[in-house]
Coordinates of C-alpha atoms and ligand atoms in Angstrom, one line a residue:
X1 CA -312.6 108.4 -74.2
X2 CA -313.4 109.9 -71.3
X3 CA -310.6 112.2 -70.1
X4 CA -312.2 114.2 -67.1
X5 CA -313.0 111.7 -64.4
X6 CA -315.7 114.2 -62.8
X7 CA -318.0 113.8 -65.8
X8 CA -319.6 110.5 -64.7
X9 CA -319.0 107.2 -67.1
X10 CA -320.7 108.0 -70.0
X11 CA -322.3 104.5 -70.3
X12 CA -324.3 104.8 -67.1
X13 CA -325.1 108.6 -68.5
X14 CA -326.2 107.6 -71.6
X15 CA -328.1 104.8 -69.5
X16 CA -330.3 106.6 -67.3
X17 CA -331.1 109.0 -70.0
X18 CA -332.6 106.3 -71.7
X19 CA -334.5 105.0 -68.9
X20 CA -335.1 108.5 -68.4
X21 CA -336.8 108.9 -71.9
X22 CA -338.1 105.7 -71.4
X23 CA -340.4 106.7 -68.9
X24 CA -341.1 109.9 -70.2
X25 CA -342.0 108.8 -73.9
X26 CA -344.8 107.2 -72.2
X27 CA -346.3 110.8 -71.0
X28 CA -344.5 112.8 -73.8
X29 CA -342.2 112.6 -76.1
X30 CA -340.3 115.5 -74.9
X31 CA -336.6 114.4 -74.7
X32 CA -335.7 112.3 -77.6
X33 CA -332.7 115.4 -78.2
X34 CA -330.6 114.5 -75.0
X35 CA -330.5 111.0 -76.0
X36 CA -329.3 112.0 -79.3
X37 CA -326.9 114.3 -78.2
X38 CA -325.2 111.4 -75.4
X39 CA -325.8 108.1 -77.7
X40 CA -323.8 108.4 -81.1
X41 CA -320.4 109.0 -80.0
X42 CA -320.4 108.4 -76.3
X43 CA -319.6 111.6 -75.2
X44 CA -321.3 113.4 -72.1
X45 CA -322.8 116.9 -73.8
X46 CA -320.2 118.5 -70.7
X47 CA -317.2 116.8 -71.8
X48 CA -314.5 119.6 -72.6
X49 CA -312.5 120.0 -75.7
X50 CA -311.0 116.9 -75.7
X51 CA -313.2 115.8 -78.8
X52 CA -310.6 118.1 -80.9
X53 CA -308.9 115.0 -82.3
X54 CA -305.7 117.6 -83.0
X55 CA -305.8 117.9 -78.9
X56 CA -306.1 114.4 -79.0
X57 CA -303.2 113.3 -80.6
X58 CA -300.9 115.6 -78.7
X59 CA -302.3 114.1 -75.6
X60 CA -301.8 110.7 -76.8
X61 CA -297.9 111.6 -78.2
X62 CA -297.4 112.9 -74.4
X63 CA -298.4 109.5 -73.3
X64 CA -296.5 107.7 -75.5
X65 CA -293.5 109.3 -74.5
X66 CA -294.3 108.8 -70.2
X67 CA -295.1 105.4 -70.3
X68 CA -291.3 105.0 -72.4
X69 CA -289.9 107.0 -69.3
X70 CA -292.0 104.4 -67.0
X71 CA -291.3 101.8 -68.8
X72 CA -295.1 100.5 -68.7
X73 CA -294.4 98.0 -71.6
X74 CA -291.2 96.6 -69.8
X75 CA -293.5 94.9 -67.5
X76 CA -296.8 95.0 -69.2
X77 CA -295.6 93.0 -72.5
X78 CA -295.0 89.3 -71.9
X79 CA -292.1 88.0 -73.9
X80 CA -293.9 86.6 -77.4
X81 CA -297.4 88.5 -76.1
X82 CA -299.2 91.3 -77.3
X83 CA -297.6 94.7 -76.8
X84 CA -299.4 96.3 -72.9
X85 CA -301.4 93.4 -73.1
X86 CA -299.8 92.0 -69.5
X87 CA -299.3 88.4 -68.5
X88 CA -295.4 88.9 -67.4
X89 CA -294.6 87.2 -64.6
X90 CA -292.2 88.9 -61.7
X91 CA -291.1 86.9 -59.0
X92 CA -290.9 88.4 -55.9
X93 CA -289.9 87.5 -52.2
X94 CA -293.3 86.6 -51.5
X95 CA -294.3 84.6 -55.1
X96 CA -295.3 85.7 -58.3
X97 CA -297.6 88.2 -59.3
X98 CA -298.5 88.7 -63.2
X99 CA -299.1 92.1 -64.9
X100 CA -302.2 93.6 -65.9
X101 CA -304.0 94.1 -69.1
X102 CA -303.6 97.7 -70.4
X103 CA -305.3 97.6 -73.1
X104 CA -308.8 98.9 -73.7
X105 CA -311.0 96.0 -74.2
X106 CA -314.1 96.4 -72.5
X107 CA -314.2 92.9 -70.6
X108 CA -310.4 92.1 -69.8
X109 CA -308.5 95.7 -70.3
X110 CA -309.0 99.1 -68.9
X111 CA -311.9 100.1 -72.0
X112 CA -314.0 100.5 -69.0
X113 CA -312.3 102.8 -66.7
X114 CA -312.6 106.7 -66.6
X115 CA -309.3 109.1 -66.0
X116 CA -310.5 109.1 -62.6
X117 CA -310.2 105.7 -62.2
X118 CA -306.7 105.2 -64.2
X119 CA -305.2 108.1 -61.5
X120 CA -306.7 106.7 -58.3
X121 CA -304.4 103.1 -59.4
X122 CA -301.1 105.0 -60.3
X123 CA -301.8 107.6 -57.6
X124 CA -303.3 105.4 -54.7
X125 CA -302.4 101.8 -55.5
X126 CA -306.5 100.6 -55.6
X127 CA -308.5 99.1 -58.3
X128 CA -312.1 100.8 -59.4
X129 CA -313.6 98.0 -57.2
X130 CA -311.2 99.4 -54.5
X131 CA -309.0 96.3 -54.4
X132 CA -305.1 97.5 -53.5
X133 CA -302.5 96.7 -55.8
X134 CA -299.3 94.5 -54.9
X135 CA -296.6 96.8 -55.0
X136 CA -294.8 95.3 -57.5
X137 CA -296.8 97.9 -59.6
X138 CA -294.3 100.1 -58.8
X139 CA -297.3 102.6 -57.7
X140 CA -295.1 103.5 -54.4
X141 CA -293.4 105.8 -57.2
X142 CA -296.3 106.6 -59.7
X143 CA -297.9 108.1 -56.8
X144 CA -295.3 110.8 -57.4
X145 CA -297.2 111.4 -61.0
X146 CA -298.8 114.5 -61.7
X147 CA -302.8 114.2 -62.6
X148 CA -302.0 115.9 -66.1
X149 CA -299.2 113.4 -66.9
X150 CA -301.6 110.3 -65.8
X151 CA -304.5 112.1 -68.0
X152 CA -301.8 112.0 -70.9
X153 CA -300.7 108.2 -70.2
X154 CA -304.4 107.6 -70.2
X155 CA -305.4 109.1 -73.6
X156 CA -302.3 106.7 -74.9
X157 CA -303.4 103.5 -73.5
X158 CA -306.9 103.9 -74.5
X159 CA -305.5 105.1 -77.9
X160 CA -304.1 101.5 -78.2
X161 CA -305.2 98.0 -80.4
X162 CA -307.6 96.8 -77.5
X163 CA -306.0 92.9 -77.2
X164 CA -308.6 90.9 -75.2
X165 CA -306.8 88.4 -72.6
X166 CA -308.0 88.0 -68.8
X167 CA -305.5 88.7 -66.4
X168 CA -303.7 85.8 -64.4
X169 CA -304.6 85.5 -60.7
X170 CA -301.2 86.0 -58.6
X171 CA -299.7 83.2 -57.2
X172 CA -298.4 84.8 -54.3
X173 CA -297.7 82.7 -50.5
X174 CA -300.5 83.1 -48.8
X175 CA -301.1 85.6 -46.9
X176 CA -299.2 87.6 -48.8
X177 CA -301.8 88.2 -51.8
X178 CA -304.8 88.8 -49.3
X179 CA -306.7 92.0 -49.7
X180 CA -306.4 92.0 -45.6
X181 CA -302.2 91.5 -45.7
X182 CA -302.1 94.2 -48.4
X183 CA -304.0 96.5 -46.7
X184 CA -302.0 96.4 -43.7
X185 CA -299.2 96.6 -46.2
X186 CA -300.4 100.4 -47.7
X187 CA -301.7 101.1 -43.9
X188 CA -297.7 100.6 -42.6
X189 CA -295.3 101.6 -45.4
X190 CA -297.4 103.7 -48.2
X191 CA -299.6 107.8 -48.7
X192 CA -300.2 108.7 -51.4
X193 CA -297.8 111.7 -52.6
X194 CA -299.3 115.4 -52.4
X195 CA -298.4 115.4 -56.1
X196 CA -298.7 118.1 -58.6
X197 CA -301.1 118.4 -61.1
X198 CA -299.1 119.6 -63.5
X199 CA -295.2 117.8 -64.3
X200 CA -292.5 120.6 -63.6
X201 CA -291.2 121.5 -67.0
X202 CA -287.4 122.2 -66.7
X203 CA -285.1 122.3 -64.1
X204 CA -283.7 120.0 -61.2
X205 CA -287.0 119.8 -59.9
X206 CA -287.8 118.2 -63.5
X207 CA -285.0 115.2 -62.8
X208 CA -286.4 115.1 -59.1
X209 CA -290.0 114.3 -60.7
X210 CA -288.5 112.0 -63.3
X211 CA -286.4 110.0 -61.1
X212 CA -288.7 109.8 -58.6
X213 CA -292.0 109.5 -59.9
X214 CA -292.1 107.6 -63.7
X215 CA -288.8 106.6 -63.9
X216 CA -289.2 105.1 -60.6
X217 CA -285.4 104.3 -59.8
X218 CA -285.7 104.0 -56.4
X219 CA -288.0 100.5 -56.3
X220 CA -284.6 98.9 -57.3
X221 CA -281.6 101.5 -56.5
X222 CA -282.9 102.5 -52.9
X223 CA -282.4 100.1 -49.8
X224 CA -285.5 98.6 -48.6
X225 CA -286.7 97.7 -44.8
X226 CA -288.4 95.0 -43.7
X227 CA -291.8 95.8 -44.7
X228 CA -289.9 95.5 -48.4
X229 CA -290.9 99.1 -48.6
X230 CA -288.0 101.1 -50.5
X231 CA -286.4 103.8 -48.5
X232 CA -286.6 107.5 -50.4
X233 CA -282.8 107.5 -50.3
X234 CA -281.1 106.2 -53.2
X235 CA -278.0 104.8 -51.3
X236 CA -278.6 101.2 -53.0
X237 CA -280.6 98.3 -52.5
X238 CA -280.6 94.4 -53.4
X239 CA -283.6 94.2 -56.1
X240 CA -286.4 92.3 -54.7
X241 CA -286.9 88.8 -56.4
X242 CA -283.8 89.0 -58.1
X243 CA -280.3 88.6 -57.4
X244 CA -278.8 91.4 -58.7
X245 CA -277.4 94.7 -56.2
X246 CA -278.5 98.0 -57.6
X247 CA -275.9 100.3 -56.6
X248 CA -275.8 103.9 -54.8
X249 CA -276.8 106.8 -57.2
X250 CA -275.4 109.3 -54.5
X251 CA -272.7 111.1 -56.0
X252 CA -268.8 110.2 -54.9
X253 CA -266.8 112.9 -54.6
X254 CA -263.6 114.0 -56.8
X255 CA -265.8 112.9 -59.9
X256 CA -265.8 116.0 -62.0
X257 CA -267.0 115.0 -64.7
X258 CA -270.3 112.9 -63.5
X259 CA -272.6 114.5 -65.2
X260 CA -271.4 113.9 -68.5
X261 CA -270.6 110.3 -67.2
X262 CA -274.5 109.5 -66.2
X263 CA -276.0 110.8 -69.2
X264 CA -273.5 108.8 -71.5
X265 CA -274.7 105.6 -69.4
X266 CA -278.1 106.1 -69.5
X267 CA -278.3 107.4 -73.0
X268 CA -275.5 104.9 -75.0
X269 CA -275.2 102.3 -72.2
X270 CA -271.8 102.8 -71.2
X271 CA -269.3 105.9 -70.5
X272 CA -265.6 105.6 -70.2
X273 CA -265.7 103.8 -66.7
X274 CA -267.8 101.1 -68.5
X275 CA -271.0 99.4 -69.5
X276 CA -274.0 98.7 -67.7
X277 CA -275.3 95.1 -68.0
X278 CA -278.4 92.6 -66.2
X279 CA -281.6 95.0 -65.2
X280 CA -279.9 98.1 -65.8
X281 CA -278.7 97.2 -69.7
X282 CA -283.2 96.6 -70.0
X283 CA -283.9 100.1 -68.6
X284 CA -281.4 101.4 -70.9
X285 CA -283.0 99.8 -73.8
X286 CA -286.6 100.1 -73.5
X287 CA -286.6 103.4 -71.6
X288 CA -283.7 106.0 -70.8
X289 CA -281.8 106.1 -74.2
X290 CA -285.3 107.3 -75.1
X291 CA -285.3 110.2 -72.8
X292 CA -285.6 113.7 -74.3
X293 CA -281.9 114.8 -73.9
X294 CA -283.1 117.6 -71.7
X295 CA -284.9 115.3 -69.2
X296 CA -281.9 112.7 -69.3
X297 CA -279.4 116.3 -68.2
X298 CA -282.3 117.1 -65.5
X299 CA -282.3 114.0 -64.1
X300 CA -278.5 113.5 -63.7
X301 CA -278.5 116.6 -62.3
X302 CA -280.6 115.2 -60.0
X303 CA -278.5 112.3 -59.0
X304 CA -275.5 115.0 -58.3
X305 CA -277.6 116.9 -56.4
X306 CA -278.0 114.4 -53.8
X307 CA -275.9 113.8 -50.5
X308 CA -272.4 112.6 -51.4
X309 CA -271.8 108.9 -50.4
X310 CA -269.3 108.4 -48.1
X311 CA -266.1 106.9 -49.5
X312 CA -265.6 103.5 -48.9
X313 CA -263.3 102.0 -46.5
X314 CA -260.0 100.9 -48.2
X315 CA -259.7 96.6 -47.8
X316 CA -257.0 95.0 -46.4
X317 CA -254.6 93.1 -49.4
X318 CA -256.1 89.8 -49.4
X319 CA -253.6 86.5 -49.1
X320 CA -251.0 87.0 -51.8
X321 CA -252.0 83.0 -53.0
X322 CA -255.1 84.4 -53.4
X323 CA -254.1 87.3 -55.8
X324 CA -252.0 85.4 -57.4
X325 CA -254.1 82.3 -58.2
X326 CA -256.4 85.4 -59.4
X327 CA -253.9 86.9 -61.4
X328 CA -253.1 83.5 -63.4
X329 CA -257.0 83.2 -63.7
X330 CA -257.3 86.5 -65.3
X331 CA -254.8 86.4 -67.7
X332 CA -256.0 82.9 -69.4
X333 CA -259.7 83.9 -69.4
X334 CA -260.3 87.6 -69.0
X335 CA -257.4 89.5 -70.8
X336 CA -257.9 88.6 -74.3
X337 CA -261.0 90.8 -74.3
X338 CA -259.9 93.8 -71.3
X339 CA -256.3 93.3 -71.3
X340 CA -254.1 92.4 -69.1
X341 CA -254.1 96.2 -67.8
X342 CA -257.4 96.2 -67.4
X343 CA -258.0 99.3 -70.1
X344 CA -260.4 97.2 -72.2
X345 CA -260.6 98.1 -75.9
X346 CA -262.7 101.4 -76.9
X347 CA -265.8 100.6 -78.5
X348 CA -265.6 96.5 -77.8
X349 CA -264.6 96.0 -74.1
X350 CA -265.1 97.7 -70.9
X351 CA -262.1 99.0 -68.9
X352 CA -261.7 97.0 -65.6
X353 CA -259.5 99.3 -64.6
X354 CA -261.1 102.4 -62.3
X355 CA -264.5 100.8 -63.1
X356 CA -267.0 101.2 -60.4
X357 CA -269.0 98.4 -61.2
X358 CA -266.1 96.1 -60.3
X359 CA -265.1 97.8 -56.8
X360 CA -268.9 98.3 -55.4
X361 CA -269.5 96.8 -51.8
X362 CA -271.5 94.1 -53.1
X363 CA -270.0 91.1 -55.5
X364 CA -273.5 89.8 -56.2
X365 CA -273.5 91.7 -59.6
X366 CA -270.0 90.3 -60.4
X367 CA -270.6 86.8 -59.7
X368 CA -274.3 87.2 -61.7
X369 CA -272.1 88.0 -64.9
X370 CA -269.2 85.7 -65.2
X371 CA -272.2 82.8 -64.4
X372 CA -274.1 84.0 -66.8
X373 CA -272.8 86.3 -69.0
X374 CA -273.7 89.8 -70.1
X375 CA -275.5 91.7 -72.9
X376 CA -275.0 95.4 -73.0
X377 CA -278.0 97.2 -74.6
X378 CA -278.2 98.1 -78.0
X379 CA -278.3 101.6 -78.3
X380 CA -277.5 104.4 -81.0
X381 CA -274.1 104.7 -80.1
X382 CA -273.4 101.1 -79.8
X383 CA -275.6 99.4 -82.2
X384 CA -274.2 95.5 -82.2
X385 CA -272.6 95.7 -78.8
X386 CA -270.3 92.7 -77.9
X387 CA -271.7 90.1 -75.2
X388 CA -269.5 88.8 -72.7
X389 CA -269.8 85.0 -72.4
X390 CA -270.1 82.9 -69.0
X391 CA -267.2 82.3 -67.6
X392 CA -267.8 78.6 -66.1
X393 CA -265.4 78.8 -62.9
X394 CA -265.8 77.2 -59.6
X395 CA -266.9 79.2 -56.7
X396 CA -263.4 79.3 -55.3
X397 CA -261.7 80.4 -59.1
X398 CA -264.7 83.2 -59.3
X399 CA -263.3 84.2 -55.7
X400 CA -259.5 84.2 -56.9
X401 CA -260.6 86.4 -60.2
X402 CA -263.1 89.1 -58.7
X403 CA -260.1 89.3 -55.9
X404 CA -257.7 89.9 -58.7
X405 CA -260.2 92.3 -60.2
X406 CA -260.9 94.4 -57.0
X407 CA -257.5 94.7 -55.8
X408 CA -255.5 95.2 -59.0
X409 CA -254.9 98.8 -60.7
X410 CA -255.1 100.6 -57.6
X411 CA -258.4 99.1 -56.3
X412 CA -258.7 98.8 -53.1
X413 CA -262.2 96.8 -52.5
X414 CA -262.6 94.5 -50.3
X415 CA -261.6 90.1 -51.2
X416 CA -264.1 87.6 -52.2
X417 CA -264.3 84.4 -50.7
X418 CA -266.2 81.1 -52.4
X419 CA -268.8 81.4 -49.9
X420 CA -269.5 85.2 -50.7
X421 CA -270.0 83.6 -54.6
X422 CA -271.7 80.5 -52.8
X423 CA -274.2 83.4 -50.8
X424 CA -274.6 86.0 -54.2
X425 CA -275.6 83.0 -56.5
Ligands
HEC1 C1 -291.9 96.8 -62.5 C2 -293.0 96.3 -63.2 C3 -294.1 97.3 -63.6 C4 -294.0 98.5 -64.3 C5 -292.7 99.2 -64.8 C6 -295.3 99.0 -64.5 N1 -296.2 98.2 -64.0 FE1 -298.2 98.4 -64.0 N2 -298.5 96.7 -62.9 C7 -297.4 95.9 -62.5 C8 -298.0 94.8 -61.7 C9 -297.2 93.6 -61.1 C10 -299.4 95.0 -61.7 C11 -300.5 94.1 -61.0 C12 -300.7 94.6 -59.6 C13 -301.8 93.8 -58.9 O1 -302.7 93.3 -59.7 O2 -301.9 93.7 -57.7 C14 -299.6 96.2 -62.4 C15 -300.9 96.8 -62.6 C16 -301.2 97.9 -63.2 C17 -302.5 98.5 -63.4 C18 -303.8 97.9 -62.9 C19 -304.3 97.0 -63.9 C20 -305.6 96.3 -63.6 O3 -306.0 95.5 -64.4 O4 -306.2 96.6 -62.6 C21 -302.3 99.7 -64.1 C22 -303.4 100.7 -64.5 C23 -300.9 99.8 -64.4 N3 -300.2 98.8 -63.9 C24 -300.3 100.9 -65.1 C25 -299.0 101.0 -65.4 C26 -298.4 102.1 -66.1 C27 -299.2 103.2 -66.7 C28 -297.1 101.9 -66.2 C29 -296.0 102.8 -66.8 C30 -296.1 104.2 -66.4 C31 -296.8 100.7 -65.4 N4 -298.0 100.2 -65.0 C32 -295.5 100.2 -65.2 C33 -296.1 96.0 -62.7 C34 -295.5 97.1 -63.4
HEC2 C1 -265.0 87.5 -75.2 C2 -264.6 88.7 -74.6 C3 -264.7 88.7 -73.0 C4 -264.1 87.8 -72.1 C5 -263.2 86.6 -72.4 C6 -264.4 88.3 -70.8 N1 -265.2 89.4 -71.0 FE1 -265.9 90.6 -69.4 N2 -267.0 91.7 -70.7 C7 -267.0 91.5 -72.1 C8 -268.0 92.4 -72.6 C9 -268.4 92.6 -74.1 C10 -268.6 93.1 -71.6 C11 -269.8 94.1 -71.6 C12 -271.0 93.3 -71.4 C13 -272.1 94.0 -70.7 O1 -272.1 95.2 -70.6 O2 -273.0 93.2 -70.2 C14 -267.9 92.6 -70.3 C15 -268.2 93.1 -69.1 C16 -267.5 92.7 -68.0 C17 -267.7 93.3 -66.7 C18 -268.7 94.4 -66.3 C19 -268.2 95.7 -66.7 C20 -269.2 96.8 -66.4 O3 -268.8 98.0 -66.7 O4 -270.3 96.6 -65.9 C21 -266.8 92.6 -65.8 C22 -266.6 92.9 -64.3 C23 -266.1 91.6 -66.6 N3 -266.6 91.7 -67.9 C24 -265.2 90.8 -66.1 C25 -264.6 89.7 -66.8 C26 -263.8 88.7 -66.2 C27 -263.4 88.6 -64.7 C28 -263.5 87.8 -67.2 C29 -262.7 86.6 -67.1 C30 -263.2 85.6 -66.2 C31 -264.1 88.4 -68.4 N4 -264.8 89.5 -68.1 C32 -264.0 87.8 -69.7 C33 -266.2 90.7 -72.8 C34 -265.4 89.7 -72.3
HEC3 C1 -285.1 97.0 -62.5 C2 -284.2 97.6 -61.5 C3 -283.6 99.0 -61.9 C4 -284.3 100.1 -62.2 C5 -285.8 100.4 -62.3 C6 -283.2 101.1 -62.4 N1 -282.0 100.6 -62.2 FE1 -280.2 101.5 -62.4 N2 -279.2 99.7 -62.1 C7 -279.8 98.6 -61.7 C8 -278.8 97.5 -61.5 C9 -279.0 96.1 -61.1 C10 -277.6 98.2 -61.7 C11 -276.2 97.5 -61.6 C12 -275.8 96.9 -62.9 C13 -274.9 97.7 -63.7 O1 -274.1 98.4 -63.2 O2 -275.1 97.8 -64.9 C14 -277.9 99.6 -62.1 C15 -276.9 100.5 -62.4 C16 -277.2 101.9 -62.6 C17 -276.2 102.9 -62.8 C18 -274.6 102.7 -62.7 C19 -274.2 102.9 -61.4 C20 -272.7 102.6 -61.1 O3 -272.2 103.1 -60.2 O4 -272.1 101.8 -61.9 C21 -276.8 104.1 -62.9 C22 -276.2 105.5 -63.1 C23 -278.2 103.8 -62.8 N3 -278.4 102.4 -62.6 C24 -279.2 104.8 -62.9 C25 -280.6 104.5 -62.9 C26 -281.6 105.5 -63.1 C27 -281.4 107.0 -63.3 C28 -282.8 104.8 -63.0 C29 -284.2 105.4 -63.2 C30 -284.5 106.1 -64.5 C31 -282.5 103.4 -62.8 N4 -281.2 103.3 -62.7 C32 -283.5 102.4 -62.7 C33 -281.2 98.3 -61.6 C34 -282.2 99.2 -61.9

């Protein structure tokens, strides 16, 4: 492994020493000792005390744990394929694109590439060949990543089972998949972060890294323009390709106990407002109930620290047929599980009541559930959690219900119409 880019690829080293040698056997046979010294294990005679294997293994523990905060398996495991081996397919606006191969085999992974090579993708979005990246490599956020961290999520991946399976070409519209469109892409909307070279260790400025950089929140929970490039706010955004609304992660005000509240939801999947469910309840699982507790605390320290939202406007009452068609709707189907109060049942249920999932500005969340149901992560503190099942309504009993639902209890969100449900499916 070669863990300082600025030795040169030991291959070609090792390469020209021999043609070196080559050469010179034929006058002398002076240098036989540099060859030994490259050849048997790879290593350039520079390379620093990486070749410690106890060094080694902390390195490759560090990188274990950064690509759980990032998440690198979520998109570079295919469901059924080899762990980091890629092949998952993410739509986006613009077509598909397929993840990469992670692993280090020599022909189809990254067993070829140097440190240096490994930063210049997570840090500048471009291959070794110098190809750019589609950014749905979330690199717009890795670029956040200090050199040290990507040195340690290096050693890991190259520390893995090399799997050998070629990458799939894209299948993006053209021109969106063009070297020339994506160019133009970086060239508009994307530099490359003056990041650190070493991670901040503690403090908010930890979170600010975290939240920023690996755990790269914003490429779903911060608005996007339209170049698609995500705003460095984190005031909400629709998630690209898929029809869910991740909301604002700016604090509201008269929330006193947030912190707590954040930490519980990333850590156990739910707090005492509710659960979290679609994309979020897969970050949960595969990455932030696996945060060290005292990155999860920086990070939602973090959020708090931002700029308050502003409160939302309180809705008119919608039509009382509406409400009450709603009403009817939700006592048949909903409050055998919630209750007809809308307090749900500790450890089974999420309130509905004062839940903020249920009175955010956009319903597209809402209607994604009761179509399809929900699954709330399996975490330590809720190891079999309950699913809730579809709820097969039409478009104009989904309106009645999420009506019901945002303008009961005190809620004062704005109605749903069919065509809203029509628009969010
Ligand atoms: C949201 C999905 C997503 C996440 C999370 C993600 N990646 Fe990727 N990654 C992609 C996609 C898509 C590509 C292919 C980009 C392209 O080819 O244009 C890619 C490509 C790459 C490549 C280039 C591979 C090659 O063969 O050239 C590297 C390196 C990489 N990712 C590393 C990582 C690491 C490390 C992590 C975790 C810290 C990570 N990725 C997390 C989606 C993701
Ligand atoms: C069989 C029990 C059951 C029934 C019936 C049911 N739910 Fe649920 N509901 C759940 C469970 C369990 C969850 C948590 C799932 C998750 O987190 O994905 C949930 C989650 C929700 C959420 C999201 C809460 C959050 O914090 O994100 C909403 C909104 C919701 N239900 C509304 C409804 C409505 C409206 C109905 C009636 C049409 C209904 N539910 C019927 C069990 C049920
Ligand atoms: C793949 C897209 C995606 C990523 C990445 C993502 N989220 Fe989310 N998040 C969502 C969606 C969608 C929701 C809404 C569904 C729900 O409430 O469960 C959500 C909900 C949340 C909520 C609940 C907000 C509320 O008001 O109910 C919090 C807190 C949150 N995310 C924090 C984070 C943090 C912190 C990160 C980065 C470590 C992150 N999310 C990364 C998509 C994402």
């Amino acid at each position: 492994m070669n863990l300082r880019g600025t030795t040169p690829p030991t291959r070609q080293r090792a390469a020209s020493s021999w043609v070196v040698c080559l050469a010179a056997a034929l006058l002398t046979a002076a240098c036989g000792n540099e060859v030994s010294i490259d050849a048997p294990n790879g290593r350039a005679p520079s390379a620093p005390a990486f070749a410690d294997s106890a060094v080694d293994a902390d390195l490759v523990a560090r990188g274990a744990y950064l690509a759980t905060v990032g998440n690198c398996a979520g998109c570079h495991t295919a469901p059924g394929g080899a762990a980091m081996a890629g092949g998952l397919r993410i739509e986006t606006p613009y077509g598909a694109v397929y993840t990469g191969n992670l692993t280090p085999d020599l022909q189809t992974g990254l067993g070829g590439w140097t440190a240096d090579d490994f930063h210049r993708a997570m840090h500048d979005g471009r291959a070794p060949d110098g190809r750019r990246y589609a950014p749905a490599f979330p690199y717009p956020s890795f670029t956040h990543v200090a050199r040290a961290d990507n040195d340690a999520l290096f050693a890991y991946l190259q520390s893995l089972p090399p799997v050998q399976q070629a990458n799939r070409p894209h299948e993006l519209r053209f021109p969106y998949g063009t070297q020339v469109a994506l160019a133009v892409w970086q060239w508009i909307t994307f530099t490359p972060a003056d990041a650190p070279t070493v991670a901040p260790s503690a403090g908010v400025a930890r979170g600010a890294y975290l939240v920023r950089g690996l755990g790269h929140c914003g490429e779903c929970h911060a608005p996007r323009d339209h170049w698609s490039a995500a705003a460095s706010d984190l005031s909400g955004g629709e998630m690209p390709g898929a029809r869910w609304y991740a909301p604002s992660l700016h604090p509201t005000l008269g929330s006193a106990d947030a912190l707590a509240q954040t930490v519980a939801l990333l850590r156990d999947g739910r707090n005492s407002h509710g659960t979290v469910t679609g994309p979020m309840a897969t970050v949960v699982l595969k990455s932030t109930q696996h945060w060290r507790a005292a990155d999860l605390e920086q990070a939602a320290r973090y959020l708090q620290s931002l700029p308050p939202a502003p409160p939302a406007a309180e809705a008119a009452p919608a039509a009382a047929t509406l409400l009450a068609a709603g009403a009817r709707l939700y006592a048949d189907r909903c409050a055998d599980c919630h209750g007809n109060d809308g307090a749900g049942v500790p450890d089974a249920y999420p309130a509905l009541a004062g839940n903020p999932s249920v009175t955010q500005p956009s319903v597209r969340n809402l209607v994604q559930l009761l179509r399809h149901g929900g699954f709330a992560p399996t975490t330590a503190a809720q190891p079999r959690p309950f699913g809730m099942p579809p709820a097969d309504l039409s478009p104009d009993q989904t309106a009645a219900v999420l009506t019901h639902l945002r303008q009961a209890w005190g809620h004062r969100a704005t109605a749903v119409s069919a065509l809203d449900v029509l628009k969010a499916n």
